[in-house]
Every structure is written in structure tokens, then in C-alpha cells.
Amino acid sequence: MEMKSSAYLVRITRIYQYRPDNVRLGAVFVNPVAGAHRIEILTTQNKLNIDPKIGQQWKILKEQNFSIRQQQVSTGGYVDVWRFMEPKLKCVMPDNGVGFVTFLSTEKAFEGIGKVSAQMLWTEFRSKIFEILECDRYAPYQGDKSINNFQAVREVLLNDKAVHGLWNGYKEYSNLKHSTQLVEWEIEAPIQRQLFRIADQDAIEFLNQNPYRLFSLGMRFSKVDAIAQKYFGINRNSEIRLVAIIEHALRLWSDEGNTLAEWQDIEPRIWELLDQDKNLVKRASELDGDIIGFVRKGNKYFVSGNYIFEKTIAKRFRKLNDLQQNWQSNLEEAFESSKPHNFQLEEAQEKAVRTALLSSIFVLTGGAGTGKTFTTKLIVDSYKKMGFTIYPVALSGKAARRLQQSIGIESKTIAKLLRETNLDENNAVLLVDEASMLDAYTMWRLVTLFSDNTRIFLVGDPYQLPPINAGFILKDVIKSGLINHVELEVVKRQRKESSVPGYSNAIRHGVVPELLNTADITFQESTGDIIQDAVAAYSEYDSAMIVAATNDTVRNVNIMLQGMVNSDGTELDLTDMPVNKGSYDFKEGDPVVITLTCYKNDVQNGTLGVIKSALATDDYACIVELEDIDEKGNKRLLEVSWQLFEYIDLAYCLTLHKLQGSQAQNVIVLLERSLLLDRSWLYTAVTRAENRVHIIGKESDFRYGVKKQGAVDTRKTALAEMLKIAN
């Protein structure tokens, strides 16, 4: 069946799914066709000019790929179900009374306006209301210039809050006319939002000046490059394009964790992007950067953002470092009164506490079991007795909870703290645990959140895996030699006979342990089927966590273990549910990991739990018992919404990055010859175990990993040098 009309107007009634590659919307026709009907729209985010919301009016343009089927309804009879497959869509302002009233009364952006007040507005102004809203609210009203627009609307709504809500709500949609143009230029909705946030009404001119600005907003370079040449007439030899190509090469380098590049680091990518054109490569090498694209300092190149982040951090750290004080009686009193009775501190621990109290910025490091937690608590207690407010944070939710239990102060994830307003307290200490995971951007956000005089206390192990994102704050601070730093080396946490600390310490220094098998560590030569080996080893422990380097191995182990451990679990039935979940089949009793930070549900990326109920409803997919402990000491139950369900994975086996910041009684480590296998990966994996380590793989791969320098040693960053020269 072919659609004869060039366009249909529809109103969004339900959002089933909204992901980049999977958008499923429910709608009805604004001007109903004959008979009862329902509309399903299946598309992708890049075909939408704005985020869809219930009540919005959309136009389906020149659509031919659709089908109609009849569906019986519970009340009796049938409805026609229209299904549109990847139509061309655009959100439009309603141009009729019914649409207008529905739009304003259902859209939360229009605060204070209900169905009655929306109807009154349409009755009074009809479509001229849009002309009014396009103008300043205090500009003269065209219908009566003795009053302004605000007053004209208020005479109808009789409420200042509703009038302001009308203009504020409309502002969100005022860029629709620009949005249509941007859709024609193939610019996706998420990029549009950022563009409007920066340029607002000047968005079109902003791009006309330099379309490669889209790349800085997060669009793929290849697509930006194609758009620039297709719609903006940019020549492939243009300097604007060459600058953008250098920025692209730098961003690829930054994606590997580096904040600093030399020309030889990015040159191979430049050659590739410029199709091996010798003359263009030479021109590119002679270009200076700009703050929009990249920064160049001699032969050193930076993504502009990374340069600003590290420069700001260096200045703040240097300033704090200059605020050191002399030892005074109040410090001694705070220290002595915080020490446990009749407890003898190690020399390094006492030095750490005294140095921390004297310093406005201080770093405490140490490997597994060296007493970092105890020493941290002693420092925190001393600070509290001196009248300081402590802000303890960690990158992961698990690490934050462990920190809170150890020091007795409410601890937050960094992400949660950053949602708060600026903290201008001068008598405050920012404590960051697991600081090895701090990247440049996160540290920059933290130092700009607090006042210049807020003390900073970093705790971590610089030999663990570096941050996922660019930068390596902890390593650079130590490397600079400028910031006060104490390393704890005497193992205290584990029982004295534990061999884990010595084993991990050898790996850390690039030395293969003398004995691969010890009392606490099992090294098992793989049979060649490492997944079957992992499944067999898992059955030897009451409780164990498996870590692997690659996503393929993680997935395969999860499927195998689910079949072995939880074959009889009640399966989650996704039939007719608003989701396409292709990764796993889920059952009651399955351990799962949440892979998204969601403040609404108070969960972090990496939060673990167990599916307690696989009975899906229209509102949620399943109920998960989280590892979190609430204020009453009970594990928290979470109704996993359909949106959040897309970010649930099985957790019999995890990648190491998901486990970093956490520990398990027993850890099974799967060795595979991959790009990730190096000494920092091995060291981090081994130190995740509180009790036993079980390594499965080939001895040759183990030796390879121990000898291979990790990103800890090879990552290129600038903070250490910036600290030495910061003004």
C-alpha cells in the first residue's frame, strides 16, 4: 500500500525505546483517518531533529515504507496498527487548537500550564500565540501597544508563574526552524542539542564559519568531513580542514589515554587522513593550533581540552603546595588524640600523617595490604579534630561505599559530588580514594568545584591500571617530585603468610615470580580451551569472580556459567515487551552488572546485583537485589526500568576495568595474549583478590605480560612537567 499524502501529522503518545540505533515510538494521527487506529514508528536517533516527548507533534515526510495490520483489543473490536519503518521525521509546532492544547498541557517544560489554561490561550490568540512567543516577553504587544507581551498573556492566564513557564517552555522548541535545516545537513539530535547550547539562534552562522566545529561537539570526523565538503563547499586542501585533521589525529591519540603528543606520534594518522599527499602533510606539520582545534607548544601537541585541564590542575596544585605550614602544638594534639591506644605506628605511617597535616596537597600510596586504609582514617580523624570538613569521594560506587565503611564519614562517587553546587568552604579537605583512576577531565572538574584553598588528599596505587580516559593524575603528581608524597611498603592487611603481596610486587617491578604456584596462588596451564577451564575452576570455589581482558571472552564465559550454575532459573520473558535485548537471556538468580551511571536510580557504572524476580511488567523488566547496603543494613531492591534494562549485563565474568576499585574473596584471572595484557593489567588483576588468586593461561603469556611495559609506563601526559613550571 502506498501513501498518497506527502505528509502525515502525528502526536507522540508513548516512548517505548530510545537508543541511538533503536527508537520505538507510539503515536496517533492528529487528523484521524477513518476507524480506530494506532501508530508505531521504528527509527534511529539520527533521523530525529529533537528528542521525542509525549504530546509533541511530528510530521512524517513523504513516507512509503509502512504497513497496516489489524489487531484485536481487549475491549472488543479491532484497531488499525500503522507501522512506519525509518521514516523521515521532524518535530513541528502544533498549528491547530487540539494539538496546541495537548502539547502545552502534556509537556513538562511548560510549567504551570494545564489543559484549561492552554485552551484559553488558543481561544484568545489562536496561531498568533507563536508570533508572540517568538518576541521578547516585555516587547510591546502588537495587538495593543500600550501593554507588553507579558501583560497580554497574563490577562489570559492570570498567573505570573504560568506566563514565565510559557516562554521558558517555548524556548526549548524555538530552534525547531534551525533544527529542520540541521537535519537536512544530516546532523544528529545529540549534536544539535550541544550546538544550540553553545550558539542558540546563531547556530547556522556558527557552522557556516567553520563546519568542522561539529567534530569538537562529538560528531564522527568522517561524517563531519563529508558534511563540510558536501553542504559547505570546503575544499579538501583548505587550512580549516587541515586543522581539523590534526585535531582528529590528536583525539585518536587521546583515546589511548595520552594528553600530550609529539609530531611523530600523530604523523602516521595524518598521512592516512590526507591520502598520502606529501605536500598536504608538510603544510599540516607547519600549522600552529588554536584554542578551538588544538594547542601547539614547539613540537608538543595537545587536544585543546586536555591542555586546559592539565594547565588548570597544575596551577591549582602548585598554589596549594606553596601553602605548607610549620608543625604546631594543635597539629600534635590532633595527631596524638587520633591514634589508637597502645598502637605502634610504622615509621612510614607516622611520616604520612604528619606530612598530610602540614600539607595543603598530599599523596599517600601503597600496594595491597600496606595499611593505606588505616593511615587514611588516622589522617581524616586528625583533620576532623582540627575543625576541617572532609569530602571523601571515589570514582566507583563500590569504592565509595568501602571508603565510607573504613573512615566512618559519608562518601560519594565523584560523579555524584560533581552534581552539587560550587563548594567554597576554605576549611575543607577533598579526599580522593583509588586516585590511580583519576583522569585529567575528572580532576579538572574537582579542582574547579572547590575553592582555591581546599586541601586535596589523594590515596591510591599508581601501579594499577591507569584511567580509562586521558591523563594519569596520580602518576604525574608523584613523577613531578614537587608534591609531598609518602609510599607505604610494609604489608599489613593480609595474614603474614599470604604470598599475594610478594607475588604482585614482583609483577609490578617486571619480575616473574620465582614460584608460579604458592599457598594462595594457583597457576593453571590452560588446556587450550580457556573458557572451559574457567568454568571448571569456578566450580572449585564457594564464591569467585572471573576477570578477563576481552569482551568476547567475558560474554562466552557468562553464557557457559549461566548454563551450568543457573540452568533451572526462571527466564525473563521479553515477548511483546518494549525492548530488543540481544546480549543475553536473563534468569532469576543471575548475577548482573549495571553498565550505566543513573542518578535517578542511584546506581553507578559497575554496580553489581542479583536478579530476584524475572516477572516483567509494563513499568519494569525485572527486580534486582543490589550489592548496596541501605541505612538499615539491608540490601537494596531496584525495579529495573526498560530504559535501564538496556544497560544490564551478566556478571559471572567481568572485564578488569569493571572490577577495578573493588575486591572479591577469590579471583580467577584468564590470561589471553591481547593488547591489554601487560604488567599493570596483571598487577591490578592479582591485587583484586582478598584471599586466593587462580590464574589460567599459558606460562609464556604470563611471562610476556610481566615483561611488557604497561600504560603506567608508556602513557604520555604533560601534568608532571607543567607542575614544575606552573605560575
XYZ file of C-alpha atoms in Angstrom:
727
model
C 0.000 0.000 0.000
C 1.322 3.414 -0.968
C 0.730 6.623 0.945
C -0.817 9.198 -1.301
C -0.385 12.143 1.039
C 3.033 13.834 1.111
C 2.993 14.112 4.894
C 1.096 12.945 7.966
C 0.871 14.754 11.266
C 1.097 12.531 14.341
C 1.156 13.106 18.101
C 3.551 11.092 20.272
C 1.674 9.079 22.892
C 4.356 6.673 24.128
C 8.135 6.201 24.025
C 8.916 2.509 24.184
C 12.592 2.688 23.369
C 15.117 5.473 22.789
C 18.646 4.416 21.910
C 20.946 5.583 19.077
C 20.208 2.547 16.924
C 16.745 1.655 18.240
C 13.894 4.146 18.607
C 10.355 2.842 19.017
C 7.526 5.369 19.411
C 3.775 5.123 19.795
C 1.582 7.822 18.237
C -1.843 8.771 16.897
C -2.814 10.830 13.869
C -3.533 14.490 14.604
C -6.230 14.438 11.929
C -7.602 10.934 12.444
C -8.163 8.649 9.499
C -11.316 6.587 9.408
C -11.670 3.970 12.126
C -9.733 3.236 15.306
C -6.003 3.312 14.804
C -2.606 3.158 16.456
C 0.812 4.140 15.095
C 4.199 2.506 15.645
C 7.310 4.365 14.475
C 10.564 2.406 14.236
C 13.617 4.525 13.505
C 17.034 5.690 14.763
C 18.075 8.809 16.657
C 19.910 10.353 13.723
C 16.608 10.664 11.839
C 15.054 12.848 14.560
C 15.585 16.600 14.818
C 14.827 16.717 18.564
C 14.364 14.290 21.432
C 10.808 12.923 21.291
C 8.426 13.613 24.188
C 4.848 12.586 24.804
C 2.473 15.217 23.431
C 4.801 16.529 20.719
C 3.518 16.880 17.179
C 5.623 15.308 14.426
C 5.407 15.338 10.658
C 6.127 12.123 8.736
C 7.514 13.260 5.391
C 6.933 11.529 2.055
C 6.731 8.136 3.692
C 6.201 4.999 1.644
C 7.801 2.253 3.747
C 4.923 1.364 6.038
C 2.392 -1.354 6.679
C -1.119 -1.630 8.138
C -2.427 -4.588 10.124
C -5.497 -5.187 12.248
C -5.133 -6.030 15.918
C -7.846 -7.167 18.292
C -8.191 -5.140 21.513
C -9.281 -6.320 24.952
C -12.463 -4.217 24.910
C -13.604 -5.940 21.724
C -13.267 -4.991 18.084
C -10.131 -4.138 16.139
C -7.759 -1.250 15.556
C -5.625 -0.496 12.532
C -1.964 -0.583 13.501
C 0.167 1.599 11.188
C 3.863 0.716 11.327
C 6.361 3.183 9.823
C 9.885 1.869 9.194
C 12.632 4.511 9.422
C 10.562 7.396 8.072
C 11.898 10.903 7.620
C 10.539 12.857 10.588
C 10.626 16.323 12.048
C 9.077 17.804 15.166
C 6.791 20.752 14.403
C 4.818 23.190 16.489
C 1.107 22.344 16.524
C -0.948 24.519 14.182
C -4.398 23.609 15.475
C -6.268 24.003 18.743
C -6.347 20.337 19.758
C -2.638 19.914 19.069
C -1.732 23.114 20.865
C -3.720 22.270 23.987
C -2.367 18.741 24.135
C 1.166 19.910 23.520
C 1.253 22.553 26.267
C -0.683 20.552 28.854
C 1.425 17.379 28.499
C 4.888 18.899 28.013
C 6.530 19.389 31.423
C 8.650 22.265 30.106
C 5.537 24.479 30.190
C 5.413 24.750 33.972
C 2.123 25.930 35.462
C 0.030 25.408 32.304
C -2.714 22.801 32.271
C -5.363 21.831 29.765
C -7.776 24.622 30.742
C -5.193 27.443 30.568
C -3.791 26.094 27.267
C -7.306 26.109 25.798
C -7.831 29.704 26.986
C -4.607 30.779 25.256
C -5.645 29.203 21.960
C -9.136 30.665 22.171
C -7.702 34.167 22.748
C -4.724 34.226 20.374
C -5.027 31.163 18.126
C -1.890 30.689 15.971
C -0.718 34.273 16.724
C 0.491 32.924 20.075
C 3.588 31.633 18.291
C 4.372 35.098 16.929
C 4.069 36.473 20.466
C 6.374 33.805 21.878
C 8.972 34.496 19.186
C 9.302 38.028 20.597
C 10.727 39.227 23.881
C 8.145 38.824 26.607
C 8.487 42.509 27.549
C 8.304 43.883 23.987
C 5.188 45.888 23.001
C 2.191 43.682 22.228
C 1.238 44.102 18.559
C -2.480 43.910 19.320
C -2.302 46.739 21.872
C 0.999 48.625 22.107
C 0.030 50.195 25.418
C 0.909 46.857 27.058
C 3.722 44.359 26.544
C 3.535 40.698 25.517
C 3.831 39.514 29.099
C 0.861 41.610 30.189
C -1.245 40.474 27.225
C -0.690 36.818 28.058
C -1.129 37.392 31.781
C -4.593 38.813 31.195
C -5.489 35.345 29.963
C -3.516 33.140 32.349
C -3.877 35.393 35.437
C -0.673 33.934 36.873
C 2.947 35.171 36.610
C 4.362 31.640 37.079
C 2.319 30.285 34.182
C 3.356 33.168 31.912
C 7.045 32.619 32.641
C 6.505 28.869 32.200
C 5.008 29.527 28.754
C 8.046 31.484 27.500
C 10.576 29.198 29.172
C 8.915 26.119 27.718
C 8.704 27.596 24.250
C 12.415 28.460 24.339
C 13.163 24.733 24.273
C 11.350 24.492 20.942
C 12.238 27.870 19.464
C 15.101 26.376 17.473
C 12.892 23.956 15.545
C 13.214 26.063 12.374
C 17.008 25.757 12.636
C 16.705 22.116 13.563
C 14.986 21.322 10.281
C 17.944 22.788 8.398
C 20.359 20.808 10.546
C 18.504 17.575 9.810
C 18.869 18.302 6.093
C 22.593 18.639 6.762
C 22.493 15.150 8.399
C 23.325 16.415 11.917
C 22.015 14.140 14.675
C 19.849 15.318 17.590
C 22.506 14.926 20.350
C 24.891 17.122 18.352
C 22.090 19.618 17.694
C 21.461 19.975 21.429
C 25.090 20.815 22.084
C 25.153 23.202 19.142
C 22.095 25.095 20.381
C 23.547 25.196 23.873
C 26.648 26.963 22.516
C 25.266 29.095 19.701
C 21.470 29.168 20.240
C 19.861 31.292 17.489
C 23.244 31.738 15.786
C 23.726 28.004 15.236
C 23.556 28.161 11.444
C 26.069 31.026 11.195
C 28.271 29.254 13.733
C 28.587 26.299 11.360
C 28.883 28.428 8.250
C 32.043 29.944 9.736
C 33.575 26.505 10.355
C 31.555 23.298 9.902
C 34.367 21.269 11.495
C 33.179 22.651 14.809
C 30.770 19.734 14.680
C 33.727 17.479 15.347
C 34.529 19.288 18.583
C 30.897 18.699 19.591
C 31.355 14.942 19.334
C 30.363 14.025 15.783
C 32.480 11.402 13.968
C 35.215 13.061 11.929
C 34.476 11.104 8.748
C 30.873 12.293 8.800
C 31.849 15.901 9.616
C 34.355 15.852 6.782
C 31.727 14.581 4.348
C 29.177 17.203 5.528
C 31.740 20.018 5.273
C 32.578 19.149 1.685
C 29.004 18.288 0.591
C 26.990 21.119 2.163
C 29.539 23.852 2.945
C 31.820 23.642 -0.092
C 35.023 23.133 1.923
C 37.983 22.256 -0.322
C 39.999 19.188 0.716
C 43.135 21.398 0.706
C 41.587 24.050 2.958
C 43.519 25.095 6.055
C 40.307 24.731 8.062
C 40.238 21.067 7.045
C 43.928 20.523 7.809
C 43.495 21.927 11.334
C 40.525 19.623 11.851
C 42.521 16.609 10.650
C 45.300 17.348 13.154
C 42.678 17.669 15.886
C 41.184 14.331 14.820
C 44.574 12.607 14.948
C 45.179 14.100 18.396
C 41.802 12.891 19.641
C 42.563 9.361 18.465
C 45.851 9.590 20.359
C 43.978 10.945 23.377
C 41.566 7.984 23.212
C 44.574 5.817 24.075
C 44.961 7.762 27.318
C 47.554 10.338 26.233
C 47.210 14.077 26.776
C 50.463 15.013 25.010
C 51.673 14.104 21.521
C 54.773 14.766 19.521
C 54.531 15.045 15.748
C 55.847 11.503 15.209
C 53.020 10.163 17.401
C 50.292 11.526 15.141
C 52.081 11.696 11.782
C 51.066 8.185 10.607
C 47.403 9.072 11.103
C 47.892 12.410 9.334
C 49.357 10.616 6.294
C 46.386 8.265 6.229
C 43.784 11.017 6.570
C 45.427 13.077 3.836
C 45.626 10.128 1.419
C 49.446 10.044 1.499
C 49.637 13.538 -0.024
C 53.200 14.643 0.800
C 52.577 18.340 0.196
C 49.465 18.449 2.379
C 51.219 16.573 5.201
C 54.057 19.110 5.068
C 51.550 22.002 5.196
C 49.829 20.363 8.159
C 53.122 19.992 10.046
C 53.728 23.731 9.756
C 50.379 24.791 11.192
C 50.001 26.310 14.615
C 46.974 25.411 16.614
C 44.186 27.473 18.042
C 42.126 27.095 21.156
C 39.201 25.727 19.144
C 41.115 22.920 17.438
C 44.400 22.101 19.131
C 47.279 23.676 21.031
C 50.877 23.502 19.844
C 53.887 24.250 22.023
C 57.005 23.677 19.905
C 56.921 20.001 18.946
C 54.277 19.201 21.550
C 50.644 18.956 20.515
C 47.548 18.862 22.704
C 43.832 18.500 22.250
C 42.709 21.923 23.472
C 40.559 20.497 26.259
C 43.346 18.302 27.643
C 45.761 21.247 27.633
C 43.321 23.429 29.572
C 42.557 20.628 32.045
C 46.180 19.866 32.909
C 47.214 23.534 32.943
C 44.435 24.401 35.391
C 45.250 21.411 37.606
C 48.946 22.305 37.644
C 48.278 25.890 38.732
C 45.900 24.801 41.475
C 48.246 22.062 42.762
C 51.233 24.393 42.703
C 49.341 27.049 44.633
C 48.277 24.514 47.269
C 51.812 23.206 47.507
C 53.034 26.705 48.388
C 50.654 26.847 51.374
C 52.577 24.415 53.594
C 52.792 25.309 57.270
C 55.080 24.563 60.212
C 54.333 21.902 62.798
C 52.406 23.388 65.709
C 51.011 22.165 69.007
C 47.429 21.894 67.702
C 48.605 19.502 64.976
C 50.449 17.378 67.524
C 47.397 17.274 69.763
C 45.111 16.267 66.903
C 47.537 13.554 65.791
C 48.142 12.054 69.237
C 44.466 12.069 70.202
C 43.544 10.263 66.960
C 45.960 7.350 67.407
C 44.510 4.137 68.819
C 45.572 3.474 72.390
C 48.795 1.462 72.725
C 49.163 1.157 68.935
C 52.609 1.385 67.413
C 52.654 3.037 64.005
C 55.117 2.057 61.328
C 57.642 4.790 60.619
C 56.148 5.445 57.157
C 52.633 5.686 58.607
C 53.649 8.295 61.175
C 55.506 10.237 58.494
C 52.409 10.099 56.291
C 50.098 11.517 58.972
C 52.484 14.311 59.956
C 53.169 15.250 56.329
C 49.475 15.239 55.464
C 48.617 17.614 58.314
C 51.349 20.029 57.209
C 50.415 19.940 53.521
C 47.606 21.528 51.566
C 48.079 18.839 48.938
C 49.348 15.370 49.839
C 49.616 11.944 48.207
C 49.522 8.586 50.020
C 50.332 5.453 48.009
C 50.923 1.797 48.653
C 50.228 -1.662 47.308
C 47.660 -4.151 48.528
C 47.701 -4.665 52.279
C 50.164 -1.919 53.184
C 47.802 -0.121 55.538
C 46.580 2.732 53.324
C 43.060 2.462 54.732
C 44.164 2.636 58.387
C 46.542 5.508 57.684
C 43.864 7.356 55.729
C 41.452 7.081 58.646
C 44.100 8.367 61.040
C 44.696 11.403 58.793
C 40.955 12.010 58.434
C 40.373 11.785 62.198
C 43.198 14.241 62.807
C 41.770 16.673 60.260
C 38.330 16.444 61.897
C 39.781 17.325 65.296
C 41.394 20.351 63.685
C 37.950 21.526 62.517
C 38.135 20.555 58.850
C 35.151 19.361 56.808
C 36.026 16.196 54.884
C 34.652 15.425 51.407
C 35.535 11.761 50.729
C 34.994 10.544 47.143
C 35.898 7.658 44.851
C 35.322 7.046 41.169
C 33.155 3.941 41.575
C 30.174 3.357 43.811
C 31.783 0.244 45.295
C 34.949 2.096 46.208
C 32.907 4.932 47.752
C 30.983 2.506 49.927
C 34.168 0.779 51.065
C 35.736 4.155 51.868
C 32.698 5.169 53.913
C 32.855 1.952 55.943
C 36.559 2.428 56.658
C 36.605 6.106 57.713
C 33.078 6.449 59.098
C 32.144 9.503 57.008
C 29.534 9.647 54.258
C 31.389 9.105 50.989
C 30.160 9.765 47.476
C 31.105 8.917 43.951
C 32.892 11.727 42.170
C 30.009 11.909 39.699
C 27.509 12.495 42.496
C 29.666 15.164 44.156
C 30.059 16.994 40.853
C 26.306 17.414 40.629
C 26.438 19.679 43.671
C 26.952 23.427 43.577
C 30.356 25.016 43.988
C 31.836 24.334 47.399
C 33.528 27.463 48.687
C 34.495 26.259 52.149
C 38.065 27.205 52.980
C 38.394 24.808 55.879
C 37.787 21.691 53.813
C 39.656 18.606 52.608
C 38.865 16.781 49.378
C 39.829 13.109 49.860
C 40.015 11.044 46.656
C 40.387 7.291 47.113
C 41.500 4.970 44.301
C 43.160 8.042 42.788
C 45.014 5.936 40.204
C 41.735 6.006 38.258
C 41.658 9.834 38.086
C 41.821 11.229 34.558
C 42.569 14.846 33.630
C 38.979 15.886 32.949
C 37.649 14.490 36.239
C 40.405 16.136 38.263
C 39.771 19.424 36.477
C 36.085 19.222 37.385
C 37.018 18.626 41.021
C 39.502 21.465 41.376
C 37.053 23.905 39.783
C 34.262 22.727 42.101
C 36.080 23.670 45.309
C 37.631 26.914 46.489
C 41.308 27.626 45.846
C 42.169 26.904 49.477
C 40.505 23.487 49.761
C 43.111 20.877 50.696
C 43.494 17.858 48.429
C 44.408 14.392 49.700
C 44.980 11.661 47.080
C 45.157 7.967 48.009
C 45.930 5.162 45.610
C 48.266 2.693 43.966
C 49.992 4.177 40.893
C 50.917 0.733 39.561
C 47.343 -0.326 38.940
C 45.626 0.148 35.604
C 45.641 3.788 34.547
C 42.401 5.719 33.975
C 40.248 4.776 31.007
C 40.215 8.371 29.792
C 43.175 10.645 29.034
C 45.557 11.652 31.794
C 47.225 9.980 34.770
C 46.949 12.384 37.685
C 48.374 10.221 40.445
C 51.408 9.081 38.467
C 52.181 12.615 37.245
C 51.938 14.168 40.702
C 54.433 11.642 42.045
C 56.674 11.936 38.984
C 56.934 15.707 39.356
C 58.711 15.314 42.701
C 57.097 18.581 43.770
C 54.098 17.356 45.783
C 54.543 15.822 49.247
C 54.201 12.061 48.919
C 54.616 9.060 51.216
C 54.589 5.459 49.994
C 53.687 2.617 52.378
C 55.582 -0.592 51.645
C 55.189 -2.862 54.708
C 52.359 -5.328 54.119
C 49.841 -5.271 56.970
C 46.359 -6.194 55.732
C 46.720 -9.810 54.718
C 47.765 -12.549 57.066
C 51.530 -12.725 57.366
C 51.814 -15.971 55.443
C 49.946 -14.573 52.423
C 52.000 -14.717 49.264
C 49.789 -12.311 47.273
C 51.694 -9.101 48.170
C 55.095 -10.520 47.264
C 53.707 -12.045 44.058
C 52.068 -8.798 42.962
C 55.111 -6.746 43.944
C 57.311 -8.862 41.675
C 54.900 -8.343 38.760
C 54.851 -4.609 39.467
C 58.630 -4.456 39.006
C 58.564 -6.563 35.838
C 59.946 -9.687 37.538
C 58.411 -13.128 37.003
C 57.708 -14.623 40.469
C 60.143 -17.381 41.397
C 57.256 -19.785 42.054
C 54.168 -19.527 39.857
C 52.192 -21.647 42.340
C 52.090 -20.650 46.006
C 49.881 -21.315 49.012
C 47.481 -18.563 47.920
C 48.017 -18.519 44.164
C 47.234 -21.270 41.702
C 48.738 -21.066 38.244
C 46.933 -23.429 35.905
C 48.292 -24.084 32.441
C 45.364 -23.824 30.069
C 44.228 -26.882 28.163
C 43.731 -24.688 25.102
C 40.057 -24.034 25.834
C 40.332 -21.243 28.375
C 36.561 -20.850 28.663
C 36.042 -24.484 29.654
C 38.982 -24.131 32.047
C 37.322 -21.079 33.643
C 34.021 -22.900 34.095
C 35.772 -25.852 35.726
C 37.773 -23.596 38.067
C 34.646 -21.655 39.064
C 33.094 -24.837 40.473
C 36.028 -25.218 42.904
C 35.042 -22.128 44.922
C 32.006 -21.231 47.012
C 32.317 -17.697 45.665
C 34.582 -16.337 42.946
C 34.835 -13.559 40.402
C 36.293 -14.200 36.964
C 38.148 -11.425 35.158
C 39.142 -11.440 31.508
C 40.703 -8.991 29.089
C 38.348 -9.202 26.112
C 34.590 -8.657 25.809
C 34.223 -11.802 23.670
C 35.700 -13.988 26.413
C 33.571 -12.275 29.075
C 30.430 -12.939 27.057
C 31.248 -16.582 26.330
C 32.160 -17.359 29.949
C 28.952 -15.687 31.162
C 26.809 -17.818 28.844
C 28.601 -21.034 29.797
C 28.400 -20.383 33.539
C 24.779 -19.369 33.377
C 24.016 -22.709 31.736
C 25.983 -24.588 34.391
C 25.087 -22.663 37.539
C 21.584 -21.404 36.828
C 20.064 -23.720 34.245
C 16.783 -24.020 36.179
C 16.282 -20.307 36.843
C 13.025 -18.702 35.691
C 13.771 -16.939 32.415
C 12.809 -13.314 31.840
C 10.152 -13.327 29.116
C 10.697 -10.398 26.744
C 7.888 -11.330 24.351
C 5.861 -8.250 23.370
C 7.981 -6.080 25.659
C 9.305 -2.662 24.522
C 12.926 -3.752 24.224
C 15.311 -5.613 21.984
C 17.933 -7.251 24.192
C 20.241 -9.392 22.191
C 23.217 -9.826 24.504
C 21.923 -12.419 26.967
C 18.895 -14.323 28.166
C 18.349 -13.389 31.801
C 17.086 -15.608 34.621
C 16.231 -15.289 38.278
C 19.379 -15.857 40.305
C 21.757 -14.445 37.673
C 24.431 -12.037 38.904
C 24.308 -8.851 36.825
C 26.274 -5.638 36.417
C 24.811 -2.235 35.607
C 26.894 -0.516 32.913
C 25.417 2.978 33.198
C 25.614 5.666 35.867
C 21.991 6.605 36.551
C 21.381 9.186 39.256
C 17.619 8.661 39.051
C 18.094 5.092 40.314
C 21.177 5.879 42.424
C 23.374 3.336 40.635
C 26.862 3.609 39.178
C 28.550 2.034 36.188
C 29.858 -1.232 37.665
C 27.182 -1.714 40.358
C 26.617 -5.446 40.941
C 23.457 -7.276 41.900
C 21.381 -10.441 41.522
C 18.068 -10.798 39.694
C 15.478 -11.622 42.375
C 12.371 -11.502 40.173
C 12.172 -12.071 36.431
C 8.474 -11.170 36.245
C 8.370 -8.287 33.769
C 5.675 -5.593 33.803
C 4.877 -2.610 31.615
C 6.917 -0.443 34.008
C 9.974 -2.560 34.649
C 11.874 -5.546 33.274
C 12.983 -7.255 36.479
C 13.823 -6.680 40.139
C 17.489 -6.748 41.129
C 18.893 -7.058 44.620
C 21.872 -4.718 44.584
C 25.103 -5.212 46.482
C 24.388 -1.814 48.063
C 23.544 -1.749 51.762
C 20.906 0.772 52.838
C 20.813 2.741 56.101
C 19.096 -0.173 57.876
C 21.776 -2.633 56.807
C 19.601 -4.315 54.155
C 20.423 -4.878 50.505
C 18.535 -2.509 48.253
C 15.951 -3.751 45.724
C 15.809 -1.975 42.363
C 12.960 -2.175 39.870
C 14.939 -2.063 36.634
C 13.077 0.158 34.166
C 13.011 -0.748 30.498
C 15.388 2.106 29.738
C 17.889 0.949 32.365
C 17.494 -2.677 31.349
C 19.402 -1.929 28.176
C 22.440 -1.392 30.394
C 22.304 -4.682 32.315
C 24.801 -7.478 31.602
C 25.555 -10.843 33.175
C 28.327 -10.716 35.783
C 29.635 -14.231 36.281
C 32.660 -12.812 34.467
C 33.744 -9.162 34.126
C 36.428 -7.143 32.405
C 39.085 -5.905 34.792
C 38.005 -2.278 34.399
C 34.591 -3.224 35.785
C 36.213 -4.843 38.815
C 38.842 -2.145 39.397
C 38.154 -0.331 42.622
C 36.567 -3.479 44.060
C 37.771 -6.736 45.546
C 36.499 -10.305 45.824
C 37.375 -13.159 48.137
C 38.604 -15.311 45.267
C 39.572 -14.065 41.820
C 40.028 -16.217 38.704
C 42.240 -14.470 36.155
C 42.024 -15.514 32.499
C 45.206 -14.807 30.538
C 44.898 -14.045 26.848
C 47.503 -12.595 24.519
C 45.811 -9.280 23.758
C 46.724 -5.601 23.557
C 45.548 -5.203 27.157
C 47.856 -7.839 28.607
C 50.770 -6.098 30.335
C 52.257 -5.893 33.830
C 49.819 -3.207 35.049
C 46.864 -5.374 33.950
C 48.333 -8.435 35.700
C 49.219 -6.480 38.832
C 45.736 -4.999 39.085
C 44.077 -8.389 38.493
C 46.105 -10.156 41.179
C 45.552 -7.410 43.764
C 41.739 -7.674 43.383
C 41.814 -10.860 45.490
C 41.333 -10.735 49.264
C 42.018 -14.433 49.721
C 43.042 -16.548 46.722
C 44.108 -15.974 43.117
C 43.591 -18.577 40.396
C 45.414 -17.771 37.141
C 44.531 -19.715 33.984
C 46.534 -19.404 30.802
C 49.831 -20.197 29.166
C 53.041 -19.636 31.095
C 54.502 -17.960 28.006
C 51.631 -15.418 28.026
C 52.152 -14.793 31.738
C 55.847 -14.120 31.228
C 55.009 -11.912 28.230
C 52.570 -9.859 30.321
C 55.005 -9.409 33.221
C 57.785 -8.217 30.917
C 55.614 -5.907 28.812
C 55.571 -2.311 29.994
C 52.060 -1.196 30.747
C 50.318 2.065 30.059
C 51.520 3.063 33.525
C 54.967 3.450 31.992
C 54.176 4.380 28.389
C 51.267 6.844 28.622
C 52.284 10.363 27.536
C 50.985 13.186 29.733
C 52.094 16.753 30.475
C 50.994 17.402 34.056
C 54.298 16.441 35.694
C 56.226 18.992 33.636
C 53.503 21.606 33.954
C 53.718 21.307 37.741
C 57.371 22.249 37.624
C 56.732 25.431 35.640
C 53.216 26.445 36.760
C 52.774 30.110 37.543
